mmCIF file of C-alpha atoms in Angstrom:
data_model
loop_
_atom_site.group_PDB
_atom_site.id
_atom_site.type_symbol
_atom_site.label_atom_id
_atom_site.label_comp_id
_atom_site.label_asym_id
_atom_site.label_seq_id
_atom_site.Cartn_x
_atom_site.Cartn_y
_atom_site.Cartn_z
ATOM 1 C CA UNK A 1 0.160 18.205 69.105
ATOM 2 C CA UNK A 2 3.305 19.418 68.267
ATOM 3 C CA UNK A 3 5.723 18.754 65.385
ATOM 4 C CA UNK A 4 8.074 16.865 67.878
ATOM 5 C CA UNK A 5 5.840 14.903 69.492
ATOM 6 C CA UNK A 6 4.510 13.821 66.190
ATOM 7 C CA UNK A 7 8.065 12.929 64.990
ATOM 8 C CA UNK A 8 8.808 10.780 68.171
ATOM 9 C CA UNK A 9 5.869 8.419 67.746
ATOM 10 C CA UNK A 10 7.426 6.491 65.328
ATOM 11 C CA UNK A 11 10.211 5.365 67.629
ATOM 12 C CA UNK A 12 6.949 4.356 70.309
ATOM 13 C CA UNK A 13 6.156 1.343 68.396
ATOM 14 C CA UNK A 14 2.963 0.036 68.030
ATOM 15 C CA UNK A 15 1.299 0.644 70.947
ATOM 16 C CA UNK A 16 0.264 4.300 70.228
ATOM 17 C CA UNK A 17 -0.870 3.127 66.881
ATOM 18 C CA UNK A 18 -4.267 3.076 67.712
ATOM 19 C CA UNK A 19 -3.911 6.618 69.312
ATOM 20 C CA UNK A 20 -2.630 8.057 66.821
ATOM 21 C CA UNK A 21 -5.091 6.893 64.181
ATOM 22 C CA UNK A 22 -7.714 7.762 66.630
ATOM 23 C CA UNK A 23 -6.157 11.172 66.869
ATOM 24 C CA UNK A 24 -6.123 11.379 63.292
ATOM 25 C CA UNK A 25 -9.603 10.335 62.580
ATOM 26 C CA UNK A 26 -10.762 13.301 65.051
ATOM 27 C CA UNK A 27 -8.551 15.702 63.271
ATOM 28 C CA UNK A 28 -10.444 14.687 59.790
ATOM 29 C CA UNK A 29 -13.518 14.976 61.319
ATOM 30 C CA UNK A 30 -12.574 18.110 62.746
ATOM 31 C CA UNK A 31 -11.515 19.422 59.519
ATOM 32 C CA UNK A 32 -14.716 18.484 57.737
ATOM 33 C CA UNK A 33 -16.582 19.820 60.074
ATOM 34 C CA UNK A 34 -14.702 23.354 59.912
ATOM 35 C CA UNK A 35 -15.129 22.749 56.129
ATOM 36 C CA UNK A 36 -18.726 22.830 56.407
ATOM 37 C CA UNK A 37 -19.085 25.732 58.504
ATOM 38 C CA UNK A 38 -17.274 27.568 56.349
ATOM 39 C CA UNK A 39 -19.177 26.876 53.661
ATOM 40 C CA UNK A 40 -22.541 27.747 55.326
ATOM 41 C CA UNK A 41 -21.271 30.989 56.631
ATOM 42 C CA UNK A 42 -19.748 31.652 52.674
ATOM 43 C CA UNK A 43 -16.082 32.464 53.699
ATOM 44 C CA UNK A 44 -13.157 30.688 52.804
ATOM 45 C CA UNK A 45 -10.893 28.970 55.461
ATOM 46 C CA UNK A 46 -7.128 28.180 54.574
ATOM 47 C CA UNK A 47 -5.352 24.937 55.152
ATOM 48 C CA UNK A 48 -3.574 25.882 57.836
ATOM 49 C CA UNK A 49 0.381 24.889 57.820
ATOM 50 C CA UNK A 50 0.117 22.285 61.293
ATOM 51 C CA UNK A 51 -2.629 20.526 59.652
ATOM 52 C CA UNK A 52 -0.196 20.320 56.372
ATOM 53 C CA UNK A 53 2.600 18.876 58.976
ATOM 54 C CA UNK A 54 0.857 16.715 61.457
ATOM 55 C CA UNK A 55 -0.662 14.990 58.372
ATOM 56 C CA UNK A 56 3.179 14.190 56.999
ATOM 57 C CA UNK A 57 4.377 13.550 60.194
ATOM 58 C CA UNK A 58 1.351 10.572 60.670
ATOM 59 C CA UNK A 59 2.351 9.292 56.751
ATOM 60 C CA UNK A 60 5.938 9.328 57.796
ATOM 61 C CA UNK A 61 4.691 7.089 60.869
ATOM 62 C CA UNK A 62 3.080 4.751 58.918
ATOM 63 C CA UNK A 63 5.873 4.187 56.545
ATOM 64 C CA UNK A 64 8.040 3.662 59.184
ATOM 65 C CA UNK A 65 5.638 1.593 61.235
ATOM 66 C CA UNK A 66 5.525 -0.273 57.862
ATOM 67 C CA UNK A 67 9.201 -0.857 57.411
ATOM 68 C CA UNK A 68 9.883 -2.214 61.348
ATOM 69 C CA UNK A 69 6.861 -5.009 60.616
ATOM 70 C CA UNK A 70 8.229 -5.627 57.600
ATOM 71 C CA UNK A 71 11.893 -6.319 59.172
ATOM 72 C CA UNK A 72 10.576 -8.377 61.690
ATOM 73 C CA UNK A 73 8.543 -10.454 59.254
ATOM 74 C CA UNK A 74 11.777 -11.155 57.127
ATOM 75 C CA UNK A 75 13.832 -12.145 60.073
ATOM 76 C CA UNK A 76 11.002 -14.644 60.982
ATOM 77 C CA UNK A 77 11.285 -16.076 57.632
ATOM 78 C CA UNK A 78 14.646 -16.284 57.679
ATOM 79 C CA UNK A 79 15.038 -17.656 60.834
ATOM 80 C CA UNK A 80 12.650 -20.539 60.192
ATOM 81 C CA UNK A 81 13.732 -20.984 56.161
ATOM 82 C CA UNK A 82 17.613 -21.332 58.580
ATOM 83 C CA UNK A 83 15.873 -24.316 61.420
ATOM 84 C CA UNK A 84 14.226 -25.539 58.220
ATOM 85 C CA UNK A 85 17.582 -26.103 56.127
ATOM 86 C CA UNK A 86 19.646 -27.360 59.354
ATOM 87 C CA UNK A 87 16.565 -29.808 60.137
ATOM 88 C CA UNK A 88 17.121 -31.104 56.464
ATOM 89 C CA UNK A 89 20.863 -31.169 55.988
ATOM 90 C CA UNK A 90 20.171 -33.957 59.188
ATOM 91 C CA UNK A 91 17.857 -35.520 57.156
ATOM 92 C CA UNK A 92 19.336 -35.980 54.075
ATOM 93 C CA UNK A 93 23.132 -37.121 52.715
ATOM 94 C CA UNK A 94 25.867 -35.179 50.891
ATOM 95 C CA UNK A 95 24.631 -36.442 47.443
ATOM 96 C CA UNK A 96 20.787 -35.749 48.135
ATOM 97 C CA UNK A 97 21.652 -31.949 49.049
ATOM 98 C CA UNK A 98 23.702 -31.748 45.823
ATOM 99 C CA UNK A 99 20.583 -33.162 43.943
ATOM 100 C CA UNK A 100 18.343 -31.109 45.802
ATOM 101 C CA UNK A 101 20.603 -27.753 44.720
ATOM 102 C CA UNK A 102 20.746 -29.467 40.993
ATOM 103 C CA UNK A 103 16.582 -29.295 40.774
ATOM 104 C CA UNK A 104 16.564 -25.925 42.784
ATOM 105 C CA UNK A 105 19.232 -24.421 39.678
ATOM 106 C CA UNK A 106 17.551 -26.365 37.043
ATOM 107 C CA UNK A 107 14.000 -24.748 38.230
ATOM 108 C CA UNK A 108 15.454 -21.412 38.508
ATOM 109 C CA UNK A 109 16.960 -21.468 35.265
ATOM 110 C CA UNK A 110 13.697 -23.120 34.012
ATOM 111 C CA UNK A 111 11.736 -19.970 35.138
ATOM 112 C CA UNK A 112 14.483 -17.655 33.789
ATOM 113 C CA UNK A 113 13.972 -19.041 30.696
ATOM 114 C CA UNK A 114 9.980 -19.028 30.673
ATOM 115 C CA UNK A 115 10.646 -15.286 31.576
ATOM 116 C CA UNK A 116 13.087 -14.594 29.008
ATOM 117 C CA UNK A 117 10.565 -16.551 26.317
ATOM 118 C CA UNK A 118 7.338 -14.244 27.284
ATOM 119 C CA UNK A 119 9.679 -10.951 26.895
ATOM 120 C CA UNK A 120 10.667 -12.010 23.159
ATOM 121 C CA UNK A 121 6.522 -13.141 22.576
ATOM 122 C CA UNK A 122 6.136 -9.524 23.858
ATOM 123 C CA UNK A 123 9.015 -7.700 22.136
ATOM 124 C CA UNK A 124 7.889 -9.124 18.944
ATOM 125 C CA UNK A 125 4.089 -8.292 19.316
ATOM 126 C CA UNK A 126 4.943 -4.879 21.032
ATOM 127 C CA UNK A 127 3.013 -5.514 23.698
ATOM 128 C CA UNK A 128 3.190 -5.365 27.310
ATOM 129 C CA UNK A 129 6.058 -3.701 29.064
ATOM 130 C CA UNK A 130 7.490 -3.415 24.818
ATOM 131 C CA UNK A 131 4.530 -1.699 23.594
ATOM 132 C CA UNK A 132 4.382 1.247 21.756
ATOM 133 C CA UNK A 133 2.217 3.803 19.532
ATOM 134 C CA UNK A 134 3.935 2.771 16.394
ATOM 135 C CA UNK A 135 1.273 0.931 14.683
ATOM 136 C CA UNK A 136 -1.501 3.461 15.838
ATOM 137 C CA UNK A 137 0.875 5.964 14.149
ATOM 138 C CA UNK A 138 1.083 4.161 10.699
ATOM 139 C CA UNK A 139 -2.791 2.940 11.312
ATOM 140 C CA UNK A 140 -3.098 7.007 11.270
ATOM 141 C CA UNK A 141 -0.719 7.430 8.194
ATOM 142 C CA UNK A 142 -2.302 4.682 5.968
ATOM 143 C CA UNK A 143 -5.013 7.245 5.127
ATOM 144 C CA UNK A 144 -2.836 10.162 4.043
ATOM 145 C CA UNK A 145 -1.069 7.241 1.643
ATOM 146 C CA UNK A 146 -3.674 6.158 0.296
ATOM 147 C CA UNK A 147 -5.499 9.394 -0.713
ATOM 148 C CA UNK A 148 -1.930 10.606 -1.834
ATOM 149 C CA UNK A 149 -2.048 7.409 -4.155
ATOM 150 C CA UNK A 150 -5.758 7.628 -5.295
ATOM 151 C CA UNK A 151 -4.886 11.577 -6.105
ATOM 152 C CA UNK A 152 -1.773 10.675 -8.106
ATOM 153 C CA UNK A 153 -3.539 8.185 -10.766
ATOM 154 C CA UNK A 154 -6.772 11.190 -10.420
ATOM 155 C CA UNK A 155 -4.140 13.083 -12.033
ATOM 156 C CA UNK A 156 -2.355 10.452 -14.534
ATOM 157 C CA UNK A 157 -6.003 9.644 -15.406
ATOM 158 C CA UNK A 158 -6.735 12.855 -16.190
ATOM 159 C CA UNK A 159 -3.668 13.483 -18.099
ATOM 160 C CA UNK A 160 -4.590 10.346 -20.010
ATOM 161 C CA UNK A 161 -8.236 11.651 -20.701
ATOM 162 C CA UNK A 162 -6.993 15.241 -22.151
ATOM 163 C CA UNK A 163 -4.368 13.662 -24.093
ATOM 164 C CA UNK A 164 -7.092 11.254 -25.688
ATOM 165 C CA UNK A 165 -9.358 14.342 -25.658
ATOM 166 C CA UNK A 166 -6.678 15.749 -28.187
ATOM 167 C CA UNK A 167 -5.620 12.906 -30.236
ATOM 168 C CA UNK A 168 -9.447 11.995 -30.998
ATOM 169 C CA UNK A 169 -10.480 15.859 -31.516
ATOM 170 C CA UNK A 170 -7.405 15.942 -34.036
ATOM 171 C CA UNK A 171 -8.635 12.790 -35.927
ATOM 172 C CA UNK A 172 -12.112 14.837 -35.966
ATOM 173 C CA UNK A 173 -10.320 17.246 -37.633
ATOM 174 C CA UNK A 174 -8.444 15.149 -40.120
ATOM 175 C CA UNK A 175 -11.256 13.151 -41.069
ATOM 176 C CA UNK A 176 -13.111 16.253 -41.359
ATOM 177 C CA UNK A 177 -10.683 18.135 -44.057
ATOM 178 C CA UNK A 178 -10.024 14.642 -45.862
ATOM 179 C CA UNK A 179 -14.273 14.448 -45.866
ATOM 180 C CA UNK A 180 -13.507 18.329 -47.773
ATOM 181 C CA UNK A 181 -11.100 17.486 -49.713
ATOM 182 C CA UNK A 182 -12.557 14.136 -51.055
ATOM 183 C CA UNK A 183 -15.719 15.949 -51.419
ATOM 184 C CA UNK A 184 -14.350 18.531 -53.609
ATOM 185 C CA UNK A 185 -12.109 16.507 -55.662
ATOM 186 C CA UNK A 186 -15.113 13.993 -56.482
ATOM 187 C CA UNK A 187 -17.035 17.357 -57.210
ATOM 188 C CA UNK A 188 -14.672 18.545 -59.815
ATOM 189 C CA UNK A 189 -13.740 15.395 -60.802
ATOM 190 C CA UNK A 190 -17.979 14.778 -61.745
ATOM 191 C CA UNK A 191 -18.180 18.665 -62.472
ATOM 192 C CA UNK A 192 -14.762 18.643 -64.814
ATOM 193 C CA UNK A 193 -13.728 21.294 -63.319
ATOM 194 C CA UNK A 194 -9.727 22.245 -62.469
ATOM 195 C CA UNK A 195 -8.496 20.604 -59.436
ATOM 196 C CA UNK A 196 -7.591 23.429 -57.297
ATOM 197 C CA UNK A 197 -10.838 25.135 -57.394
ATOM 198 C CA UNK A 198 -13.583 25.316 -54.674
ATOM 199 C CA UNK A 199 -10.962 24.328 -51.598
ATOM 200 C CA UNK A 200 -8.136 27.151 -51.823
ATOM 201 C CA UNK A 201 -10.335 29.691 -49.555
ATOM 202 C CA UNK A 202 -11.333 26.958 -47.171
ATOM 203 C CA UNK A 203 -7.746 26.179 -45.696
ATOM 204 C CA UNK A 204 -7.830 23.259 -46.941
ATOM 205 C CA UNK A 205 -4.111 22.194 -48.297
ATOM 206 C CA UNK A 206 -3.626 19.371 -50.446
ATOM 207 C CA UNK A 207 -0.736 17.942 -52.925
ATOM 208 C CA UNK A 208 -2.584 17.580 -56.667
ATOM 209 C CA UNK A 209 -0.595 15.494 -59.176
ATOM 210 C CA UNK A 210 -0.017 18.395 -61.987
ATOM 211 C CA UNK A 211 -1.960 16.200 -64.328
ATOM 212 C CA UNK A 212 -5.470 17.310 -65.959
ATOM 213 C CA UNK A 213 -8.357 16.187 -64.579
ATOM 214 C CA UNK A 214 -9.450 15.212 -68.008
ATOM 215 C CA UNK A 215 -6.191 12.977 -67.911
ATOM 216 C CA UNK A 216 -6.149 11.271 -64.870
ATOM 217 C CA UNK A 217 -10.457 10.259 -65.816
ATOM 218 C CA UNK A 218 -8.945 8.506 -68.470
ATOM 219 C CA UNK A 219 -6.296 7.058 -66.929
ATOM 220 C CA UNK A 220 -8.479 5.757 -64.268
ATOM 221 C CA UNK A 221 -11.091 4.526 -66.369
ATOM 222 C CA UNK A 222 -8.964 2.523 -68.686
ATOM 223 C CA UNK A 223 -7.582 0.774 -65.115
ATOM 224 C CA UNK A 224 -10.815 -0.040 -64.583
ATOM 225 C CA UNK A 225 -11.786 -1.351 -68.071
ATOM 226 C CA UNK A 226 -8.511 -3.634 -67.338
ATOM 227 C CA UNK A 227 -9.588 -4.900 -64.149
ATOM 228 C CA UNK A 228 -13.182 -5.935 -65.545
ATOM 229 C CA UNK A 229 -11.487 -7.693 -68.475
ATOM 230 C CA UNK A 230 -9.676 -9.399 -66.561
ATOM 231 C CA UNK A 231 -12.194 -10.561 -64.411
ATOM 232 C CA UNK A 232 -14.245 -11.815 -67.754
ATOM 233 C CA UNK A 233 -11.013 -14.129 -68.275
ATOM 234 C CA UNK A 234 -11.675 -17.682 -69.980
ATOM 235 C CA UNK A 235 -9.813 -20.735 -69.334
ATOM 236 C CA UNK A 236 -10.400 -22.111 -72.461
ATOM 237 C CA UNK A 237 -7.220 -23.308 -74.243
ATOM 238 C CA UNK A 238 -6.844 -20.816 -77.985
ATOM 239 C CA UNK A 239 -3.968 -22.157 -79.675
ATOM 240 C CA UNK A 240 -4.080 -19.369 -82.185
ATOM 241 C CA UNK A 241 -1.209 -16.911 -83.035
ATOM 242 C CA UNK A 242 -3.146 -13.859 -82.700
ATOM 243 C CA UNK A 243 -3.586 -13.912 -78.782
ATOM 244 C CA UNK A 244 0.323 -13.707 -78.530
ATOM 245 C CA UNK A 245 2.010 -11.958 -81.390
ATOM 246 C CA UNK A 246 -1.228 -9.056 -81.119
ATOM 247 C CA UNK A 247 0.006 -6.481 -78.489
ATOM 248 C CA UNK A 248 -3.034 -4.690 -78.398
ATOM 249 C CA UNK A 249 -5.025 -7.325 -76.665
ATOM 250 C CA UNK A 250 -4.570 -8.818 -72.857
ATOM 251 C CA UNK A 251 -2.743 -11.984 -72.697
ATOM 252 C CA UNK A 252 -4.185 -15.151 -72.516
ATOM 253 C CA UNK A 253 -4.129 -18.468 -70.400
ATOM 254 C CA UNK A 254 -2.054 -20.168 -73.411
ATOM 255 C CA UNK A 255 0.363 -17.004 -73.527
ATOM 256 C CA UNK A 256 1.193 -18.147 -70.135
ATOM 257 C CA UNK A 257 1.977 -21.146 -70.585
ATOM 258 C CA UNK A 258 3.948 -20.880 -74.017
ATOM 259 C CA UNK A 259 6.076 -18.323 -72.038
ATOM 260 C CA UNK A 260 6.584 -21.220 -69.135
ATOM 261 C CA UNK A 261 6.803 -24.039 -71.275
ATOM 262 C CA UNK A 262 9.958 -21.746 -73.020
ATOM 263 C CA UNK A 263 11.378 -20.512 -69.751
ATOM 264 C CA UNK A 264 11.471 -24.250 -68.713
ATOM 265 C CA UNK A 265 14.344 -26.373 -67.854
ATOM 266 C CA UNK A 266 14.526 -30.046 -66.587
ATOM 267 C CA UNK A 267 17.402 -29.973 -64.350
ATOM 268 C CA UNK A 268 16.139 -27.453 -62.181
ATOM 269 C CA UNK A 269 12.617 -28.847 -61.943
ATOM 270 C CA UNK A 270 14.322 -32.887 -61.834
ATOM 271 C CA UNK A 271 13.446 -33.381 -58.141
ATOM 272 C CA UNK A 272 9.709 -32.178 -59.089
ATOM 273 C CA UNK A 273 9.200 -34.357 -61.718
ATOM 274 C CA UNK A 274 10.443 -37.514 -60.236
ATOM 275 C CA UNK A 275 8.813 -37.330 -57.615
ATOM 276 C CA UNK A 276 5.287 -36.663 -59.515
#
């Protein structure tokens, strides 16, 4: 069949349209056949260019056999949608067409709406004709976040932990060397030795009042007879002289009160009184 023939079939209509798919089904078969031959006998058989055009030329057939039923179809329609409206404008009065075109408006604006509402639903889930790889992007990203995250406070942690490590391997230290150095003063303190002996050669630097040891023992120990006498304090009231006017000897609960009876004065202490 040649390429002209095959071009003026669609201007035939449709009564070679069962010839030509019966034409067409024999080619097929035709071809398959070949196909298998030539795969039986191991060599290779090319497509052969009027295969290539005969098979266009029966697609641009059917398109074209397509498009004339489709015309006719429409003018059907439109012919009976036009015997349809005259039959009803006969029917019906001025203000019932005018209602009738009100409800067809109101319907199509109706459906234009319902339309309009499903493509914002859609634009705001992303879905449908609005959808998009966005959120399997971010879905994808959320990982990389997070273990950027958890490996930022790995590393403030661990800053934290070596700065502890420090502070509390420094406060070993200092507790250690005040340990020494309480060690050795109590040492030379018991021993009587001089204060800056046994601690010089272990690094070990400390500031010593320039006193004697002898000195401060003394000093210490008559702070502590104080504190124990005045511990063994009795409220009982001795009106004698000696507790006050002897300097040598603690005061007394009655030297206390001789000094705030003396340092007392009415008009400051009125409101106390009074009210008493």
């Amino acid at each position: 069949m040649q390429e002209e023939e095959v071009s003026s079939l669609m201007y035939c209509g449709a009564e070679v349209w069962a010839q030509l798919r019966e034409r067409r089904a024999t080619l097929a078969n035709a071809i398959a056949a070949a196909k298998i031959e030539t795969m039986s006998c191991e060599r290779d058989i090319c497509v052969t260019p009027q295969s290539v055009i005969t098979h266009t030329a029966s697609l641009h057939c059917t398109l074209a056999l397509e498009v004339m039923k489709n015309r006719l179809h429409f003018e059907h329609i439109q012919s009976r949608l036009t015997n349809a409206v005259s039959q009803l404008n006969d029917c019906l009065s001025g203000e019932n067409c005018e209602l009738l075109v009100l409800k067809c408006e109101k319907e199509q604006s109706e459906a234009k709406v319902n339309a309009l509402k499903v493509l914002l639903q859609d634009l705001n889930t992303k879905c449908g004709i609005f959808h998009t790889n966005d959120d399997e992007i971010i879905a994808s990203q959320k990982p990389i976040q997070q273990i950027a995250v958890i490996d930022k406070s790995i590393e403030t942690k661990r800053d934290e932990l070596m700065w502890l490590i420090g502070s509390l391997s420094m406060m070993e230290r200092k507790i250690h060397n005040a340990k020494e150095c309480l060690l050795t003063v109590f040492n030379n303190l018991r021993k009587d030795l001089p204060a800056h002996e046994n601690y010089i050669n272990k690094g070990i630097q400390l500031d010593f009042p320039k006193e004697q040891i002898s000195t401060l023992r003394q000093f210490y120990e008559e702070r502590r007879e104080r504190r124990r006498l005045k511990q063994d304090l009795s409220l009982d009231m001795d009106l004698s002289e000696t507790s006050f006017s002897d300097v040598g000897n603690d005061p007394r609960y009655v030297d206390e009160l001789k000094i705030y009876l003396n340092k007392f004065k009415l008009e400051l202490n009125r409101k106390l009184v009074l009210e008493r």
